[in-house]
Every structure is written in C-alpha cells, then in structure tokens.
mmCIF file of C-alpha atoms and ligand atoms in Angstrom:
data_model
loop_
_atom_site.group_PDB
_atom_site.id
_atom_site.type_symbol
_atom_site.label_atom_id
_atom_site.label_comp_id
_atom_site.label_asym_id
_atom_site.label_seq_id
_atom_site.Cartn_x
_atom_site.Cartn_y
_atom_site.Cartn_z
ATOM 1 C CA UNK A 28 135.463 221.380 84.051
ATOM 2 C CA UNK A 29 137.644 218.511 83.861
ATOM 3 C CA UNK A 30 135.591 215.413 84.025
ATOM 4 C CA UNK A 31 136.825 212.108 86.204
ATOM 5 C CA UNK A 32 135.479 208.735 85.602
ATOM 6 C CA UNK A 33 134.545 207.514 89.235
ATOM 7 C CA UNK A 34 134.749 203.373 89.134
ATOM 8 C CA UNK A 35 130.943 202.314 88.905
ATOM 9 C CA UNK A 36 131.043 205.128 86.027
ATOM 10 C CA UNK A 37 133.761 202.995 84.412
ATOM 11 C CA UNK A 38 132.623 199.400 84.936
ATOM 12 C CA UNK A 39 129.109 200.829 83.750
ATOM 13 C CA UNK A 40 130.550 201.815 80.169
ATOM 14 C CA UNK A 41 132.638 198.991 79.837
ATOM 15 C CA UNK A 42 129.772 196.364 80.147
ATOM 16 C CA UNK A 43 127.985 198.661 77.664
ATOM 17 C CA UNK A 44 130.329 197.075 75.080
ATOM 18 C CA UNK A 45 128.372 193.282 76.081
ATOM 19 C CA UNK A 46 125.182 193.489 75.160
ATOM 20 C CA UNK A 47 124.528 190.532 77.179
ATOM 21 C CA UNK A 48 126.001 191.833 80.665
ATOM 22 C CA UNK A 49 122.967 192.011 83.290
ATOM 23 C CA UNK A 50 124.546 195.201 85.380
ATOM 24 C CA UNK A 51 125.862 192.210 87.844
ATOM 25 C CA UNK A 52 129.515 192.979 88.042
ATOM 26 C CA UNK A 53 129.067 196.299 88.663
ATOM 27 C CA UNK A 54 127.198 195.821 91.438
ATOM 28 C CA UNK A 55 130.216 193.190 92.661
ATOM 29 C CA UNK A 56 132.809 195.583 91.686
ATOM 30 C CA UNK A 57 130.886 198.288 94.091
ATOM 31 C CA UNK A 58 130.658 196.046 97.275
ATOM 32 C CA UNK A 59 134.755 195.077 96.810
ATOM 33 C CA UNK A 60 135.340 198.702 96.300
ATOM 34 C CA UNK A 61 133.242 199.382 99.731
ATOM 35 C CA UNK A 62 135.287 196.588 101.851
ATOM 36 C CA UNK A 63 138.213 198.180 100.453
ATOM 37 C CA UNK A 64 137.380 201.693 101.229
ATOM 38 C CA UNK A 65 136.302 200.338 104.916
ATOM 39 C CA UNK A 66 139.621 198.731 105.472
ATOM 40 C CA UNK A 67 141.720 201.513 103.672
ATOM 41 C CA UNK A 68 140.272 203.248 107.116
ATOM 42 C CA UNK A 69 141.060 200.662 109.305
ATOM 43 C CA UNK A 70 144.862 200.362 108.336
ATOM 44 C CA UNK A 71 145.270 204.568 107.753
ATOM 45 C CA UNK A 72 143.883 204.606 111.204
ATOM 46 C CA UNK A 73 146.189 202.124 112.713
ATOM 47 C CA UNK A 74 146.884 202.121 116.169
ATOM 48 C CA UNK A 75 144.036 205.511 116.797
ATOM 49 C CA UNK A 76 141.818 202.212 116.052
ATOM 50 C CA UNK A 77 143.390 199.702 118.015
ATOM 51 C CA UNK A 78 144.021 197.303 115.492
ATOM 52 C CA UNK A 79 147.757 196.898 115.642
ATOM 53 C CA UNK A 80 149.260 193.603 117.044
ATOM 54 C CA UNK A 81 148.768 190.224 117.204
ATOM 55 C CA UNK A 82 146.210 188.328 117.288
ATOM 56 C CA UNK A 83 147.629 185.668 119.615
ATOM 57 C CA UNK A 84 146.477 182.928 116.881
ATOM 58 C CA UNK A 85 147.824 181.000 113.912
ATOM 59 C CA UNK A 86 145.897 180.867 110.886
ATOM 60 C CA UNK A 87 145.208 177.538 109.021
ATOM 61 C CA UNK A 88 149.190 177.616 107.580
ATOM 62 C CA UNK A 89 150.564 177.934 110.669
ATOM 63 C CA UNK A 90 151.156 181.448 110.490
ATOM 64 C CA UNK A 91 151.049 184.259 112.900
ATOM 65 C CA UNK A 92 147.442 186.169 112.678
ATOM 66 C CA UNK A 93 147.573 190.083 113.063
ATOM 67 C CA UNK A 94 144.411 191.387 114.704
ATOM 68 C CA UNK A 95 144.165 192.902 111.465
ATOM 69 C CA UNK A 96 144.039 189.637 109.249
ATOM 70 C CA UNK A 97 141.524 188.818 111.440
ATOM 71 C CA UNK A 98 139.764 192.050 111.337
ATOM 72 C CA UNK A 99 139.729 192.906 107.339
ATOM 73 C CA UNK A 100 138.813 189.292 106.641
ATOM 74 C CA UNK A 101 135.463 189.494 108.818
ATOM 75 C CA UNK A 102 134.595 193.209 106.650
ATOM 76 C CA UNK A 103 135.665 192.084 103.814
ATOM 77 C CA UNK A 104 132.996 189.088 104.041
ATOM 78 C CA UNK A 105 130.115 190.961 105.740
ATOM 79 C CA UNK A 106 130.739 193.972 103.160
ATOM 80 C CA UNK A 107 129.946 191.233 100.098
ATOM 81 C CA UNK A 108 128.191 188.219 101.562
ATOM 82 C CA UNK A 109 124.842 189.543 101.532
ATOM 83 C CA UNK A 110 124.708 190.676 98.067
ATOM 84 C CA UNK A 111 123.453 187.464 96.405
ATOM 85 C CA UNK A 112 126.244 187.198 93.930
ATOM 86 C CA UNK A 113 128.520 184.429 95.556
ATOM 87 C CA UNK A 114 127.569 181.326 96.202
ATOM 88 C CA UNK A 115 130.833 180.475 98.129
ATOM 89 C CA UNK A 116 134.230 182.274 99.452
ATOM 90 C CA UNK A 117 137.703 180.970 100.408
ATOM 91 C CA UNK A 118 140.322 183.229 102.472
ATOM 92 C CA UNK A 119 143.653 183.023 103.660
ATOM 93 C CA UNK A 120 142.376 183.107 107.003
ATOM 94 C CA UNK A 121 139.578 180.476 106.479
ATOM 95 C CA UNK A 122 140.457 176.513 106.715
ATOM 96 C CA UNK A 123 137.362 175.757 104.620
ATOM 97 C CA UNK A 124 135.074 177.212 102.155
ATOM 98 C CA UNK A 125 133.247 180.072 103.486
ATOM 99 C CA UNK A 126 129.384 179.116 102.551
ATOM 100 C CA UNK A 127 126.774 182.408 102.149
ATOM 101 C CA UNK A 128 124.675 182.402 105.639
ATOM 102 C CA UNK A 129 120.908 180.857 104.866
ATOM 103 C CA UNK A 130 119.183 184.167 104.706
ATOM 104 C CA UNK A 131 120.967 185.509 101.815
ATOM 105 C CA UNK A 132 120.489 184.296 98.400
ATOM 106 C CA UNK A 133 122.971 182.472 96.610
ATOM 107 C CA UNK A 134 124.741 183.931 93.373
ATOM 108 C CA UNK A 135 126.955 182.588 90.397
ATOM 109 C CA UNK A 136 129.993 183.640 91.413
ATOM 110 C CA UNK A 137 132.890 182.321 93.624
ATOM 111 C CA UNK A 138 135.809 184.888 94.875
ATOM 112 C CA UNK A 139 139.200 184.087 97.058
ATOM 113 C CA UNK A 140 140.519 186.861 98.749
ATOM 114 C CA UNK A 141 143.957 187.572 101.258
ATOM 115 C CA UNK A 142 141.984 190.124 103.152
ATOM 116 C CA UNK A 143 145.607 191.809 104.336
ATOM 117 C CA UNK A 144 148.304 190.927 102.268
ATOM 118 C CA UNK A 145 151.699 191.658 103.633
ATOM 119 C CA UNK A 146 150.328 191.298 107.243
ATOM 120 C CA UNK A 147 154.081 191.659 108.626
ATOM 121 C CA UNK A 148 154.599 195.485 107.822
ATOM 122 C CA UNK A 149 150.980 196.529 109.490
ATOM 123 C CA UNK A 150 152.928 197.247 112.995
ATOM 124 C CA UNK A 151 155.704 199.278 111.302
ATOM 125 C CA UNK A 152 153.663 201.695 108.946
ATOM 126 C CA UNK A 153 154.439 200.177 105.610
ATOM 127 C CA UNK A 154 152.385 199.846 102.901
ATOM 128 C CA UNK A 155 149.578 196.348 102.597
ATOM 129 C CA UNK A 156 147.242 195.470 100.216
ATOM 130 C CA UNK A 157 144.062 193.256 99.810
ATOM 131 C CA UNK A 158 144.218 190.421 96.855
ATOM 132 C CA UNK A 159 140.951 189.265 95.095
ATOM 133 C CA UNK A 160 140.061 186.809 92.104
ATOM 134 C CA UNK A 161 136.869 186.200 91.019
ATOM 135 C CA UNK A 162 135.058 182.741 89.087
ATOM 136 C CA UNK A 163 132.261 181.633 87.520
ATOM 137 C CA UNK A 164 130.313 179.129 89.968
ATOM 138 C CA UNK A 165 129.703 175.955 88.145
ATOM 139 C CA UNK A 166 126.307 176.053 87.402
ATOM 140 C CA UNK A 167 124.694 173.182 88.563
ATOM 141 C CA UNK A 168 126.938 173.985 92.150
ATOM 142 C CA UNK A 169 124.364 175.099 95.297
ATOM 143 C CA UNK A 170 126.653 175.051 97.870
ATOM 144 C CA UNK A 171 130.478 174.585 96.660
ATOM 145 C CA UNK A 172 133.161 173.027 97.841
ATOM 146 C CA UNK A 173 136.092 173.265 98.079
ATOM 147 C CA UNK A 174 136.625 171.580 95.013
ATOM 148 C CA UNK A 175 134.520 173.815 92.821
ATOM 149 C CA UNK A 176 137.086 176.667 93.300
ATOM 150 C CA UNK A 177 140.176 174.394 92.148
ATOM 151 C CA UNK A 178 140.521 175.567 89.311
ATOM 152 C CA UNK A 179 143.384 176.842 86.786
ATOM 153 C CA UNK A 180 143.713 181.013 86.998
ATOM 154 C CA UNK A 181 143.129 181.000 83.184
ATOM 155 C CA UNK A 182 139.463 181.068 84.128
ATOM 156 C CA UNK A 183 139.149 184.177 86.453
ATOM 157 C CA UNK A 184 136.675 186.430 85.112
ATOM 158 C CA UNK A 185 138.536 189.306 87.494
ATOM 159 C CA UNK A 186 141.278 189.442 89.314
ATOM 160 C CA UNK A 187 142.716 192.345 91.579
ATOM 161 C CA UNK A 188 144.061 193.610 94.677
ATOM 162 C CA UNK A 189 143.754 196.861 96.545
ATOM 163 C CA UNK A 190 146.737 199.220 97.772
ATOM 164 C CA UNK A 191 146.753 200.896 101.053
ATOM 165 C CA UNK A 192 149.909 203.021 100.214
ATOM 166 C CA UNK A 193 150.845 206.954 100.227
ATOM 167 C CA UNK A 194 146.883 206.819 98.341
ATOM 168 C CA UNK A 195 144.852 203.949 98.260
ATOM 169 C CA UNK A 196 144.670 202.248 94.598
ATOM 170 C CA UNK A 197 142.374 199.454 93.427
ATOM 171 C CA UNK A 198 143.714 197.755 90.179
ATOM 172 C CA UNK A 199 142.093 195.543 88.601
ATOM 173 C CA UNK A 200 141.610 193.428 85.400
ATOM 174 C CA UNK A 201 138.560 191.716 83.631
ATOM 175 C CA UNK A 202 140.519 190.055 80.827
ATOM 176 C CA UNK A 203 140.578 193.487 78.738
ATOM 177 C CA UNK A 204 143.480 195.201 80.369
ATOM 178 C CA UNK A 205 144.781 196.712 83.226
ATOM 179 C CA UNK A 206 142.833 199.853 85.002
ATOM 180 C CA UNK A 207 144.006 201.595 88.147
ATOM 181 C CA UNK A 208 141.838 203.978 90.503
ATOM 182 C CA UNK A 209 143.000 206.159 92.976
ATOM 183 C CA UNK A 210 140.657 206.730 96.441
ATOM 184 C CA UNK A 211 139.117 210.385 96.314
ATOM 185 C CA UNK A 212 139.053 210.530 100.159
ATOM 186 C CA UNK A 213 137.163 214.056 100.047
ATOM 187 C CA UNK A 214 134.371 212.434 97.736
ATOM 188 C CA UNK A 215 134.955 208.916 98.778
ATOM 189 C CA UNK A 216 135.010 207.367 95.280
ATOM 190 C CA UNK A 217 137.480 205.618 93.431
ATOM 191 C CA UNK A 218 138.589 207.630 90.495
ATOM 192 C CA UNK A 219 139.939 206.339 87.316
ATOM 193 C CA UNK A 220 144.011 207.278 86.980
ATOM 194 C CA UNK A 221 145.766 204.866 85.410
ATOM 195 C CA UNK A 222 144.376 203.644 82.430
ATOM 196 C CA UNK A 223 145.324 200.495 80.502
ATOM 197 C CA UNK A 224 148.325 200.064 82.355
ATOM 198 C CA UNK A 225 151.634 198.511 80.465
ATOM 199 C CA UNK A 226 154.358 197.132 82.162
ATOM 200 C CA UNK A 227 157.603 197.942 80.330
ATOM 201 C CA UNK A 228 158.972 195.044 78.281
ATOM 202 C CA UNK A 229 162.764 195.363 79.700
ATOM 203 C CA UNK A 230 163.878 196.666 83.242
ATOM 204 C CA UNK A 231 166.603 197.139 85.440
ATOM 205 C CA UNK A 232 164.719 196.548 88.604
ATOM 206 C CA UNK A 233 164.299 193.430 90.628
ATOM 207 C CA UNK A 234 162.446 192.771 93.813
ATOM 208 C CA UNK A 235 163.717 189.211 95.504
ATOM 209 C CA UNK A 236 164.569 188.166 98.986
ATOM 210 C CA UNK A 237 168.069 187.695 99.200
ATOM 211 C CA UNK A 238 168.472 186.406 102.206
ATOM 212 C CA UNK A 239 167.203 182.706 101.197
ATOM 213 C CA UNK A 240 169.770 183.125 98.539
ATOM 214 C CA UNK A 241 171.444 179.568 99.890
ATOM 215 C CA UNK A 242 168.234 177.955 99.081
ATOM 216 C CA UNK A 243 167.694 178.581 96.046
ATOM 217 C CA UNK A 244 167.470 176.225 92.968
ATOM 218 C CA UNK A 245 170.649 176.438 90.554
ATOM 219 C CA UNK A 246 168.787 178.572 88.093
ATOM 220 C CA UNK A 247 167.428 180.986 90.181
ATOM 221 C CA UNK A 248 171.119 181.731 91.862
ATOM 222 C CA UNK A 249 172.858 182.298 88.420
ATOM 223 C CA UNK A 250 170.190 184.606 87.194
ATOM 224 C CA UNK A 251 170.441 186.712 90.304
ATOM 225 C CA UNK A 252 174.450 186.254 90.302
ATOM 226 C CA UNK A 253 174.653 187.568 87.104
ATOM 227 C CA UNK A 254 172.327 190.991 87.676
ATOM 228 C CA UNK A 255 174.206 191.620 90.863
ATOM 229 C CA UNK A 256 177.276 191.348 89.023
ATOM 230 C CA UNK A 257 176.342 194.627 86.980
ATOM 231 C CA UNK A 258 178.362 196.341 84.736
ATOM 232 C CA UNK A 259 181.237 193.933 85.443
ATOM 233 C CA UNK A 260 178.974 191.034 84.922
ATOM 234 C CA UNK A 261 177.934 189.042 81.969
ATOM 235 C CA UNK A 262 174.803 190.949 81.835
ATOM 236 C CA UNK A 263 177.474 194.628 81.567
ATOM 237 C CA UNK A 264 174.278 196.585 83.171
ATOM 238 C CA UNK A 265 173.901 197.601 86.743
ATOM 239 C CA UNK A 266 170.384 196.510 88.403
ATOM 240 C CA UNK A 267 168.965 198.228 91.167
ATOM 241 C CA UNK A 268 166.799 196.229 94.092
ATOM 242 C CA UNK A 269 163.774 197.217 95.772
ATOM 243 C CA UNK A 270 162.071 194.199 98.376
ATOM 244 C CA UNK A 271 158.796 195.602 100.199
ATOM 245 C CA UNK A 272 157.499 192.498 101.685
ATOM 246 C CA UNK A 273 153.760 193.040 100.397
ATOM 247 C CA UNK A 274 153.318 191.154 97.277
ATOM 248 C CA UNK A 275 150.946 194.106 96.398
ATOM 249 C CA UNK A 276 152.918 196.841 96.844
ATOM 250 C CA UNK A 277 156.264 194.948 95.099
ATOM 251 C CA UNK A 278 153.923 194.144 91.881
ATOM 252 C CA UNK A 279 152.198 197.390 92.077
ATOM 253 C CA UNK A 280 155.507 198.996 91.919
ATOM 254 C CA UNK A 281 156.782 196.837 88.688
ATOM 255 C CA UNK A 282 153.174 197.685 86.930
ATOM 256 C CA UNK A 283 154.366 201.477 87.188
ATOM 257 C CA UNK A 284 157.341 201.186 86.420
ATOM 258 C CA UNK A 285 158.283 197.795 85.253
ATOM 259 C CA UNK A 286 160.352 194.913 87.244
ATOM 260 C CA UNK A 287 160.479 192.043 88.307
ATOM 261 C CA UNK A 288 158.950 189.961 91.751
ATOM 262 C CA UNK A 289 160.252 186.881 92.380
ATOM 263 C CA UNK A 290 159.377 184.333 95.248
ATOM 264 C CA UNK A 291 161.018 181.477 94.010
ATOM 265 C CA UNK A 292 161.044 177.798 95.227
ATOM 266 C CA UNK A 293 164.130 176.765 97.665
ATOM 267 C CA UNK A 294 165.549 174.206 99.673
ATOM 268 C CA UNK A 295 164.175 175.368 102.574
ATOM 269 C CA UNK A 296 160.496 175.803 101.336
ATOM 270 C CA UNK A 297 160.520 172.076 100.248
ATOM 271 C CA UNK A 298 161.830 170.828 103.344
ATOM 272 C CA UNK A 299 159.056 172.176 104.993
ATOM 273 C CA UNK A 300 156.620 170.226 102.672
ATOM 274 C CA UNK A 301 155.433 173.441 101.270
ATOM 275 C CA UNK A 302 155.420 174.138 97.080
ATOM 276 C CA UNK A 303 156.272 177.824 97.261
ATOM 277 C CA UNK A 304 155.973 180.913 99.607
ATOM 278 C CA UNK A 305 152.790 182.307 98.148
ATOM 279 C CA UNK A 306 149.699 181.033 97.507
ATOM 280 C CA UNK A 307 148.075 180.279 94.175
ATOM 281 C CA UNK A 308 144.591 180.735 94.446
ATOM 282 C CA UNK A 309 144.079 184.318 96.005
ATOM 283 C CA UNK A 310 147.842 185.194 95.562
ATOM 284 C CA UNK A 311 149.507 184.120 92.441
ATOM 285 C CA UNK A 312 146.677 183.619 90.140
ATOM 286 C CA UNK A 313 144.646 187.103 90.501
ATOM 287 C CA UNK A 314 148.114 188.618 90.567
ATOM 288 C CA UNK A 315 149.320 186.748 87.450
ATOM 289 C CA UNK A 316 146.460 187.927 85.398
ATOM 290 C CA UNK A 317 147.336 191.832 86.449
ATOM 291 C CA UNK A 318 150.822 191.392 85.398
ATOM 292 C CA UNK A 319 149.960 189.112 82.188
ATOM 293 C CA UNK A 320 146.954 191.522 80.611
ATOM 294 C CA UNK A 321 149.705 194.363 81.484
ATOM 295 C CA UNK A 322 151.919 192.947 78.995
ATOM 296 C CA UNK A 323 154.289 190.880 81.481
ATOM 297 C CA UNK A 324 154.346 187.058 82.109
ATOM 298 C CA UNK A 325 154.141 185.292 85.254
ATOM 299 C CA UNK A 326 155.585 181.457 85.666
ATOM 300 C CA UNK A 327 156.732 179.096 88.003
ATOM 301 C CA UNK A 328 159.587 179.161 86.282
ATOM 302 C CA UNK A 329 158.334 175.534 84.457
ATOM 303 C CA UNK A 330 154.689 176.715 83.934
ATOM 304 C CA UNK A 331 152.481 179.449 83.046
ATOM 305 C CA UNK A 332 151.438 180.158 86.524
ATOM 306 C CA UNK A 333 147.658 180.784 85.271
ATOM 307 C CA UNK A 334 147.769 176.764 83.861
ATOM 308 C CA UNK A 335 148.750 175.261 87.124
ATOM 309 C CA UNK A 336 145.630 172.442 87.798
ATOM 310 C CA UNK A 337 145.269 173.385 91.754
ATOM 311 C CA UNK A 338 144.721 170.514 94.295
ATOM 312 C CA UNK A 339 143.837 172.692 97.342
ATOM 313 C CA UNK A 340 142.081 175.302 98.431
ATOM 314 C CA UNK A 341 145.664 176.993 100.227
ATOM 315 C CA UNK A 342 148.371 175.372 97.666
ATOM 316 C CA UNK A 343 151.543 177.279 97.376
ATOM 317 C CA UNK A 344 153.551 178.055 93.941
ATOM 318 C CA UNK A 345 156.563 179.556 92.920
ATOM 319 C CA UNK A 346 156.359 183.174 91.953
ATOM 320 C CA UNK A 347 158.435 184.919 89.308
ATOM 321 C CA UNK A 348 156.654 187.925 87.248
ATOM 322 C CA UNK A 349 156.605 191.051 85.798
ATOM 323 C CA UNK A 350 158.946 192.535 82.713
ATOM 324 C CA UNK A 351 158.497 189.989 79.574
ATOM 325 C CA UNK A 352 161.894 189.898 78.122
ATOM 326 C CA UNK A 353 164.161 189.298 82.035
ATOM 327 C CA UNK A 354 161.063 186.822 82.950
ATOM 328 C CA UNK A 355 161.640 184.671 79.548
ATOM 329 C CA UNK A 356 165.526 184.858 80.068
ATOM 330 C CA UNK A 357 164.522 183.591 83.713
ATOM 331 C CA UNK A 358 162.244 181.004 82.451
ATOM 332 C CA UNK A 359 164.853 179.751 79.412
ATOM 333 C CA UNK A 360 167.392 179.403 82.206
ATOM 334 C CA UNK A 361 164.979 176.633 83.704
ATOM 335 C CA UNK A 362 164.605 175.432 80.976
ATOM 336 C CA UNK A 363 168.756 174.415 80.049
HETATM 337 P P1 LIG B 439 150.880 187.434 103.744
HETATM 338 O O1 LIG B 439 150.945 189.110 104.671
HETATM 339 O O2 LIG B 439 149.120 187.408 103.266
HETATM 340 O O3 LIG B 439 150.589 186.209 104.431
HETATM 341 O O4 LIG B 439 151.346 187.743 102.692
HETATM 342 C C1 LIG B 439 152.830 187.887 102.909
HETATM 343 C C2 LIG B 439 153.534 187.340 101.753
HETATM 344 C C3 LIG B 439 153.984 188.521 100.413
HETATM 345 O O5 LIG B 439 152.961 189.487 100.987
HETATM 346 C C4 LIG B 439 154.859 189.056 100.518
HETATM 347 O O6 LIG B 439 156.209 189.501 99.621
HETATM 348 C C5 LIG B 439 156.089 187.843 101.276
HETATM 349 O O7 LIG B 439 154.889 187.265 101.959
HETATM 350 C C6 LIG B 439 157.164 187.923 102.328
HETATM 351 O O8 LIG B 439 157.686 186.952 102.319
HETATM 352 P P2 LIG B 439 159.263 186.959 103.511
HETATM 353 O O9 LIG B 439 158.343 187.438 104.699
HETATM 354 O O10 LIG B 439 159.544 185.742 103.283
HETATM 355 O O11 LIG B 439 160.215 188.308 102.471
HETATM 356 MN MN1 LIG B 440 149.527 187.552 101.295
HETATM 357 MN MN1 LIG B 441 147.328 187.577 104.077
#
C-alpha cells in the first residue's frame, strides 16, 4: 500500500528536527487547516449555502464586502481563537487588532490573515483563497496593539495560503522550503502532494491587470511593452498572459510552472492616497515568504517586500513576484 503523509504527520516529523520544538506549531497549523476545510466547504456549497452576494457593507478600506468575506472572517477567528496559541489577530476585514476573548488563554504568536482573497470572484464561481502570516508575539506583551504587528516580513515564522480551486490546496512555509497539501475530502485530511515546490528561474508567462497600463510608471510600461512585442521585439520571444484576479490563484500558478504576478504602483492608486493595491501584512508578506522560499523573488520594484518596515496594519505595497530572472530584470529597469 502506498503510504501517505498527512499535514499533521508532516509537521510532527519536521518538528522532530528541532530538539527544542514543543509541538505548539503542529497544533497551530492543525487549527488553521480546520478553518480552511470549513471555508473550502462553504465556498464549494456556494449558492446552496446561501453565502453568495453582497453584504451591503464596506470594510475598513472602503471596499464592498461580500457575505462570504464576513462569514469567512468569523469562521477563521472562531477556529483558532480558543487554542491558547495566539495573543492577537489582525484581518483584512477588521479595522483594529482582534483581542483574544478573556475566557481563552493568551499565547505566544500573532496571526494576520486575508480570510477570503479574490472575493470579487466568488459570485462567478472562480477560484478564491485564504492567506495567513504568523509572527512571534514580543515576550513582554500580553495585550498586543497594532504596533506589535508592524514587523517586516523577514520576521514571519510561517506564511501560507489555501486555494479553493478545482481542488483545495494548502501551501505553506516555515522558512524551510515550500510544501503543498491537497485536501482529500474522502478522509477530510490535507495530504502532502507537492513536496519542496520550486519556481523555475525563467518564464514566458506573466499576470497583470493590463487595464491599468496607462497609469503605470515608466519602468513597468517598458517591461510589459517588451513582453507584449513578442518575437518581433527586443526580447525575441512570445510571452503568454493570464489574470485570474485572485492573488492566491495567480501566485499558485507561478509556483507550479513559473511566471510573474505583478500589481505595480500606478498613478490612479497614488491619486487615491494608496501606496499600492495589495496589503503588506496579510497578502504581500506571506506570499513573498513562500515565493522566496521556492527560489523566486518578491520586490516592490525598489525594495525586497519582506524588508519593508510597516507603518500601519492595512498598509498597501506594490507587488512584483515570481520567477527570479524576470523579476530581477524588472527590478533592474526600476534602478536605471
Ligand atoms: P481581496 O478580494 O482580498 O480584496 O483581494 C483582491 C486582490 C487580489 O486577490 C487580486 O489579485 C487583486 O485584488 C485584483 O485586483 P483588480 O480587481 O484590480 O484586478
Ligand atoms: Mn486579498
Ligand atoms: Mn479578502
């Protein structure tokens, strides 16, 4: 019989390599996995569960909330708050830090998350996901405030996402490579299917929302112009384009077969007082951790994303990530 490695088995075996490990991480990731299974089920049921459509409300960032944005935020919190592992949480859907209710013990970790990424795709039955980032809580802090979450991505102890696609996959890193687990619905377990994922250094595929082209900065325009020029242009190669509109799904594709995921700074965003489109703490940082651990690069164009010093909980950043050689070229264009 072929032996399988469940997510729990994988984490327990990985922890054995660290004599000081307490097993706490196994428990944390199990809880996160349970939250993702619940969300996978809700997303999968769609209209049958009555979860589609607008919630007729806005989140802190002035974005229309879907019913499922709110429900998934609640499901995620409810699945992990009781465990005693977390001292506080922050989410895309909540303005302030979420304090752990008094009846539960306080733990040593902080978690930030985007409970439902790509939520504009829910109502049209296209892949969405969940993104999370785990930090250590400063030792002397019992009631973490936003300040305690404002730490560069290099301090993450775990970054991960769950993709609710044609199958449900949990992909994560603790700084020791990237591993992917597929949900086996028949036994309700995530099974290791993609060990030590690596992003090819070269690629001929990119993902960007081209409708923003006229607002981009010069280096970005130059780079995309050259790709679009194809065989007849300076790159002498045809490139292909894909844009799902769910960061999780677009990044998962580049993790599987190489590629670029680009949401650059543009004039429209800066006119709105925004520093980018995607959020640093619960979108850009965990995804950058994964991409770097898989051998890719993640940059704002001017700086490594994971080295950006955060100044606020819902801060945004430009995101250029994916296959190493192409991201390097794009960063070089920004420096010229
Ligand atoms: P969210 O649904 O969590 O707000 O995130 C949506 C993000 C990201 O997933 C996606 O890549 C991007 O927004 C799409 O933006 P555009 O609609 O501007 O293309
Ligand atoms: Mn998102
Ligand atoms: Mn979201």
